[in-house]
Amino acid sequence: MIIGVPREIKPGEQRVALTPAGVRALVEATHRVIVERGAGAGSSIRDEEYTREGATAASVDEVWAQAELILKVKEPIAEEYPRMRPGQILFTYLHLAAVPELARALQTADGIAIAYETVQRPDGSLPLLAPMSEVAGRLAVQEGAFYLAKAHGGRGILLAGVPGVPPGNVAVLGGGTVGVNAARIALGLGADVSILDINLDRLRAVDDLFHGRVITLMSNSFNIDQVLRRADLLVGAVLVAGARAPVLVTKEMVATMKEGSVIVDVAVDQGGSIETIRPTTLLDPIYVVSGVVHYGVANMPALVPRTSTFALTNATLPYALELAGRGVQAAVRRNPALARGVNVWRGRIVHPAVAHALGEKATALEAVLD
Ligand SMILES: NC(=O)c1ccc[n+]([C@@H]2O[C@H](COP(=O)([O-])OP(=O)(O)OC[C@H]3O[C@@H](n4cnc5c(N)ncnc54)[C@H](O)[C@@H]3O)[C@@H](O)[C@H]2O)c1
């Protein structure tokens, strides 16, 4: 199969959908790979690193015109719509419910669109979202530690403490992928760490994972109230699948936090769990409410595009290899996780939740497969 990797052109996007290791794996499997010149630049990957592994460096026109399978990171933007071709497979983050005009463009283009975010294993897990949650969770504490510095607006706290001075206190709301990764870094820095979750089995797993070195607490209003008063850094990491994040910390509760403490609400992309949080950007990441620094960056992995590129492609490559190796029909038949990823098949919306969000009736995937 011919696989094309365009440069990402959505403003601010620096990741790329394939690494040189991915090129090697695809070429070893006898596929042809075409990478747009400069595609890896944002992630500090040079064109020669791709071509050395057997890729062809090409123009954007050549990539879209020749590729049977397009690997991307972000959804196509308007200037890319006319480039999509009938029968072409597009494998990328799509978030179609948020961009109805893209859904129409994909239908008109008559291709096959497979969304990273809806690739779902039978146990309900989302393998192509998890790597970005790992990045965001780890970054949440690194960023929080930065903003706790006095010169950056914070209380002037070193999370590690020093001999004779206690470490800082980090409270993490939600013990899923983001929460556990945040706790790991906070613990590594030597902070005093608590995690709150409503799922007791999650708390058991966290207790096991960290050998009791993280305090686990049932998430309820009473316990949240208590931890907030002590926290130097509060990390929001709650997710209720398919719903807006529940507001667990009201603005009155924020007002009880210490002056100069920091809130990093990673769940801001789902509305956030802190009443006073709003989405911010990497260029202007923080603001202050009731003396508390608020960090609401909705695309945190973009701060570390190189790490994010490698983390994302580690997870996507096995699916790309399967699509290229078997062909899309056989691949989605064999792999139910990949089948869940199919959003649009030659003009038809086939993912039920996506169709629902667009106010359309979904066509069953089985009905469109030969
Ligand atoms: N800002 C960013 O750049 C960025 C990047 C990646 C992920 N995210 C977001 O981070 C959030 C968390 O993602 P995740 O992968 O860790 O999800 P996850 O499903 O792995 O974990 C969510 C956890 O929240 C817990 N939870 C639900 N309700 C709760 C409550 N009332 N109190 C405490 N805990 C509760 C769940 O039991 C679960 O353990 C999501 O909204 C995701 O979209 C944001």
PDB file of C-alpha atoms in Angstrom, residues 38-163:
ATOM      1  CA  GLY A  38       9.275  19.340   6.669  1.00  0.00           C
ATOM      2  CA  ALA A  39       6.539  17.149   8.172  1.00  0.00           C
ATOM      3  CA  GLY A  40       8.738  16.190  11.135  1.00  0.00           C
ATOM      4  CA  ALA A  41      10.254  19.621  11.757  1.00  0.00           C
ATOM      5  CA  GLY A  42       7.922  20.528  14.654  1.00  0.00           C
ATOM      6  CA  SER A  43       8.970  17.318  16.401  1.00  0.00           C
ATOM      7  CA  SER A  44      12.672  17.813  15.558  1.00  0.00           C
ATOM      8  CA  ILE A  45      12.704  14.978  12.988  1.00  0.00           C
ATOM      9  CA  ARG A  46      14.655  15.829   9.804  1.00  0.00           C
ATOM     10  CA  ASP A  47      13.575  14.745   6.304  1.00  0.00           C
ATOM     11  CA  GLU A  48      16.807  12.701   5.962  1.00  0.00           C
ATOM     12  CA  GLU A  49      15.828  10.644   9.002  1.00  0.00           C
ATOM     13  CA  TYR A  50      12.741   9.521   7.085  1.00  0.00           C
ATOM     14  CA  THR A  51      14.416   9.024   3.716  1.00  0.00           C
ATOM     15  CA  ARG A  52      17.254   7.016   5.344  1.00  0.00           C
ATOM     16  CA  GLU A  53      14.605   4.468   6.354  1.00  0.00           C
ATOM     17  CA  GLY A  54      13.201   4.281   2.837  1.00  0.00           C
ATOM     18  CA  ALA A  55      10.559   7.023   2.691  1.00  0.00           C
ATOM     19  CA  THR A  56      10.243   9.376  -0.276  1.00  0.00           C
ATOM     20  CA  ALA A  57      10.234  13.089   0.562  1.00  0.00           C
ATOM     21  CA  ALA A  58       7.525  14.802  -1.459  1.00  0.00           C
ATOM     22  CA  SER A  59       5.329  17.870  -1.832  1.00  0.00           C
ATOM     23  CA  VAL A  60       1.965  18.128  -0.137  1.00  0.00           C
ATOM     24  CA  ASP A  61       0.230  17.654  -3.521  1.00  0.00           C
ATOM     25  CA  GLU A  62       2.135  14.442  -4.195  1.00  0.00           C
ATOM     26  CA  VAL A  63       1.391  13.025  -0.739  1.00  0.00           C
ATOM     27  CA  TRP A  64      -2.372  13.505  -0.990  1.00  0.00           C
ATOM     28  CA  ALA A  65      -2.557  12.563  -4.679  1.00  0.00           C
ATOM     29  CA  GLN A  66      -0.629   9.276  -4.375  1.00  0.00           C
ATOM     30  CA  ALA A  67      -1.392   7.889  -0.936  1.00  0.00           C
ATOM     31  CA  GLU A  68      -4.013   5.203  -0.427  1.00  0.00           C
ATOM     32  CA  LEU A  69      -3.694   5.582   3.355  1.00  0.00           C
ATOM     33  CA  ILE A  70      -3.150   9.046   4.862  1.00  0.00           C
ATOM     34  CA  LEU A  71      -1.711   9.144   8.378  1.00  0.00           C
ATOM     35  CA  LYS A  72      -2.313  12.421  10.214  1.00  0.00           C
ATOM     36  CA  VAL A  73      -2.499  13.763  13.756  1.00  0.00           C
ATOM     37  CA  LYS A  74      -5.247  16.389  13.611  1.00  0.00           C
ATOM     38  CA  GLU A  75      -8.441  16.504  11.594  1.00  0.00           C
ATOM     39  CA  PRO A  76      -8.106  18.028   8.111  1.00  0.00           C
ATOM     40  CA  ILE A  77      -8.784  21.765   8.063  1.00  0.00           C
ATOM     41  CA  ALA A  78     -10.762  23.537   5.310  1.00  0.00           C
ATOM     42  CA  GLU A  79      -7.821  23.946   2.904  1.00  0.00           C
ATOM     43  CA  GLU A  80      -7.189  20.198   3.109  1.00  0.00           C
ATOM     44  CA  TYR A  81     -10.796  19.169   2.333  1.00  0.00           C
ATOM     45  CA  PRO A  82     -10.378  19.349  -1.471  1.00  0.00           C
ATOM     46  CA  ARG A  83      -7.287  17.121  -1.230  1.00  0.00           C
ATOM     47  CA  MET A  84      -9.211  14.080   0.053  1.00  0.00           C
ATOM     48  CA  ARG A  85      -9.908  11.485  -2.655  1.00  0.00           C
ATOM     49  CA  PRO A  86     -12.558   8.784  -3.211  1.00  0.00           C
ATOM     50  CA  GLY A  87     -11.629   5.517  -1.544  1.00  0.00           C
ATOM     51  CA  GLN A  88      -8.690   7.077   0.331  1.00  0.00           C
ATOM     52  CA  ILE A  89      -8.305   5.960   3.952  1.00  0.00           C
ATOM     53  CA  LEU A  90      -7.732   8.715   6.508  1.00  0.00           C
ATOM     54  CA  PHE A  91      -6.419   7.668   9.939  1.00  0.00           C
ATOM     55  CA  THR A  92      -6.204  10.574  12.420  1.00  0.00           C
ATOM     56  CA  TYR A  93      -7.829  12.347  15.395  1.00  0.00           C
ATOM     57  CA  LEU A  94     -11.133  13.594  13.963  1.00  0.00           C
ATOM     58  CA  HIS A  95     -13.481  14.705  16.794  1.00  0.00           C
ATOM     59  CA  LEU A  96     -16.203  14.935  14.146  1.00  0.00           C
ATOM     60  CA  ALA A  97     -19.002  15.832  16.541  1.00  0.00           C
ATOM     61  CA  ALA A  98     -17.263  19.171  17.069  1.00  0.00           C
ATOM     62  CA  VAL A  99     -16.808  19.935  13.327  1.00  0.00           C
ATOM     63  CA  PRO A 100     -19.974  19.053  11.367  1.00  0.00           C
ATOM     64  CA  GLU A 101     -18.618  20.720   8.198  1.00  0.00           C
ATOM     65  CA  LEU A 102     -15.725  18.229   8.193  1.00  0.00           C
ATOM     66  CA  ALA A 103     -18.213  15.362   8.419  1.00  0.00           C
ATOM     67  CA  ARG A 104     -19.912  16.735   5.291  1.00  0.00           C
ATOM     68  CA  ALA A 105     -16.562  17.166   3.527  1.00  0.00           C
ATOM     69  CA  LEU A 106     -15.601  13.569   4.353  1.00  0.00           C
ATOM     70  CA  GLN A 107     -18.932  12.311   3.058  1.00  0.00           C
ATOM     71  CA  THR A 108     -18.516  14.276  -0.169  1.00  0.00           C
ATOM     72  CA  ALA A 109     -14.916  13.101  -0.601  1.00  0.00           C
ATOM     73  CA  ASP A 110     -16.212   9.504  -0.567  1.00  0.00           C
ATOM     74  CA  GLY A 111     -13.308   8.176   1.485  1.00  0.00           C
ATOM     75  CA  ILE A 112     -12.956   6.103   4.632  1.00  0.00           C
ATOM     76  CA  ALA A 113     -12.241   8.017   7.842  1.00  0.00           C
ATOM     77  CA  ILE A 114     -10.986   6.193  10.922  1.00  0.00           C
ATOM     78  CA  ALA A 115     -10.746   8.309  14.092  1.00  0.00           C
ATOM     79  CA  TYR A 116      -8.026   7.679  16.671  1.00  0.00           C
ATOM     80  CA  GLU A 117     -10.329   8.758  19.471  1.00  0.00           C
ATOM     81  CA  THR A 118     -13.017   6.162  18.749  1.00  0.00           C
ATOM     82  CA  VAL A 119     -10.690   3.170  18.308  1.00  0.00           C
ATOM     83  CA  GLN A 120     -11.942   1.212  21.295  1.00  0.00           C
ATOM     84  CA  ARG A 121     -11.050  -2.162  22.739  1.00  0.00           C
ATOM     85  CA  PRO A 122     -13.807  -4.559  23.825  1.00  0.00           C
ATOM     86  CA  ASP A 123     -13.100  -3.611  27.501  1.00  0.00           C
ATOM     87  CA  GLY A 124     -14.029  -0.014  26.671  1.00  0.00           C
ATOM     88  CA  SER A 125     -10.471   1.388  26.833  1.00  0.00           C
ATOM     89  CA  LEU A 126      -9.302   3.927  24.259  1.00  0.00           C
ATOM     90  CA  PRO A 127      -5.752   2.945  23.269  1.00  0.00           C
ATOM     91  CA  LEU A 128      -5.099   5.971  21.049  1.00  0.00           C
ATOM     92  CA  LEU A 129      -6.190   8.523  23.675  1.00  0.00           C
ATOM     93  CA  ALA A 130      -4.225   6.983  26.549  1.00  0.00           C
ATOM     94  CA  PRO A 131      -0.751   8.112  25.377  1.00  0.00           C
ATOM     95  CA  MET A 132      -1.845  11.761  25.341  1.00  0.00           C
ATOM     96  CA  SER A 133      -3.343  11.359  28.820  1.00  0.00           C
ATOM     97  CA  GLU A 134       0.012   9.977  29.970  1.00  0.00           C
ATOM     98  CA  VAL A 135       1.788  13.007  28.552  1.00  0.00           C
ATOM     99  CA  ALA A 136      -0.746  15.478  29.982  1.00  0.00           C
ATOM    100  CA  GLY A 137      -0.732  13.848  33.428  1.00  0.00           C
ATOM    101  CA  ARG A 138       3.049  13.946  33.730  1.00  0.00           C
ATOM    102  CA  LEU A 139       3.187  17.464  32.346  1.00  0.00           C
ATOM    103  CA  ALA A 140       0.502  18.674  34.773  1.00  0.00           C
ATOM    104  CA  VAL A 141       2.895  18.341  37.700  1.00  0.00           C
ATOM    105  CA  GLN A 142       5.884  19.731  35.790  1.00  0.00           C
ATOM    106  CA  GLU A 143       3.827  22.785  34.793  1.00  0.00           C
ATOM    107  CA  GLY A 144       2.296  23.075  38.258  1.00  0.00           C
ATOM    108  CA  ALA A 145       5.757  23.015  39.846  1.00  0.00           C
ATOM    109  CA  PHE A 146       6.854  25.779  37.446  1.00  0.00           C
ATOM    110  CA  TYR A 147       3.926  28.043  38.349  1.00  0.00           C
ATOM    111  CA  LEU A 148       4.419  27.463  42.083  1.00  0.00           C
ATOM    112  CA  ALA A 149       7.599  29.543  41.718  1.00  0.00           C
ATOM    113  CA  LYS A 150       7.169  33.064  43.089  1.00  0.00           C
ATOM    114  CA  ALA A 151       8.371  34.716  39.876  1.00  0.00           C
ATOM    115  CA  HIS A 152       5.728  32.758  37.937  1.00  0.00           C
ATOM    116  CA  GLY A 153       2.856  33.896  40.139  1.00  0.00           C
ATOM    117  CA  GLY A 154       2.874  31.061  42.684  1.00  0.00           C
ATOM    118  CA  ARG A 155       3.351  30.679  46.400  1.00  0.00           C
ATOM    119  CA  GLY A 156       7.112  30.227  46.139  1.00  0.00           C
ATOM    120  CA  ILE A 157       7.242  26.531  46.921  1.00  0.00           C
ATOM    121  CA  LEU A 158       9.735  23.838  45.981  1.00  0.00           C
ATOM    122  CA  LEU A 159       7.567  20.709  45.782  1.00  0.00           C
ATOM    123  CA  ALA A 160      10.446  18.522  46.962  1.00  0.00           C
ATOM    124  CA  GLY A 161      11.067  20.517  50.132  1.00  0.00           C
ATOM    125  CA  VAL A 162      14.592  20.227  51.594  1.00  0.00           C
ATOM    126  CA  PRO A 163      15.893  18.604  54.782  1.00  0.00           C
TER     127      PRO A 163
END
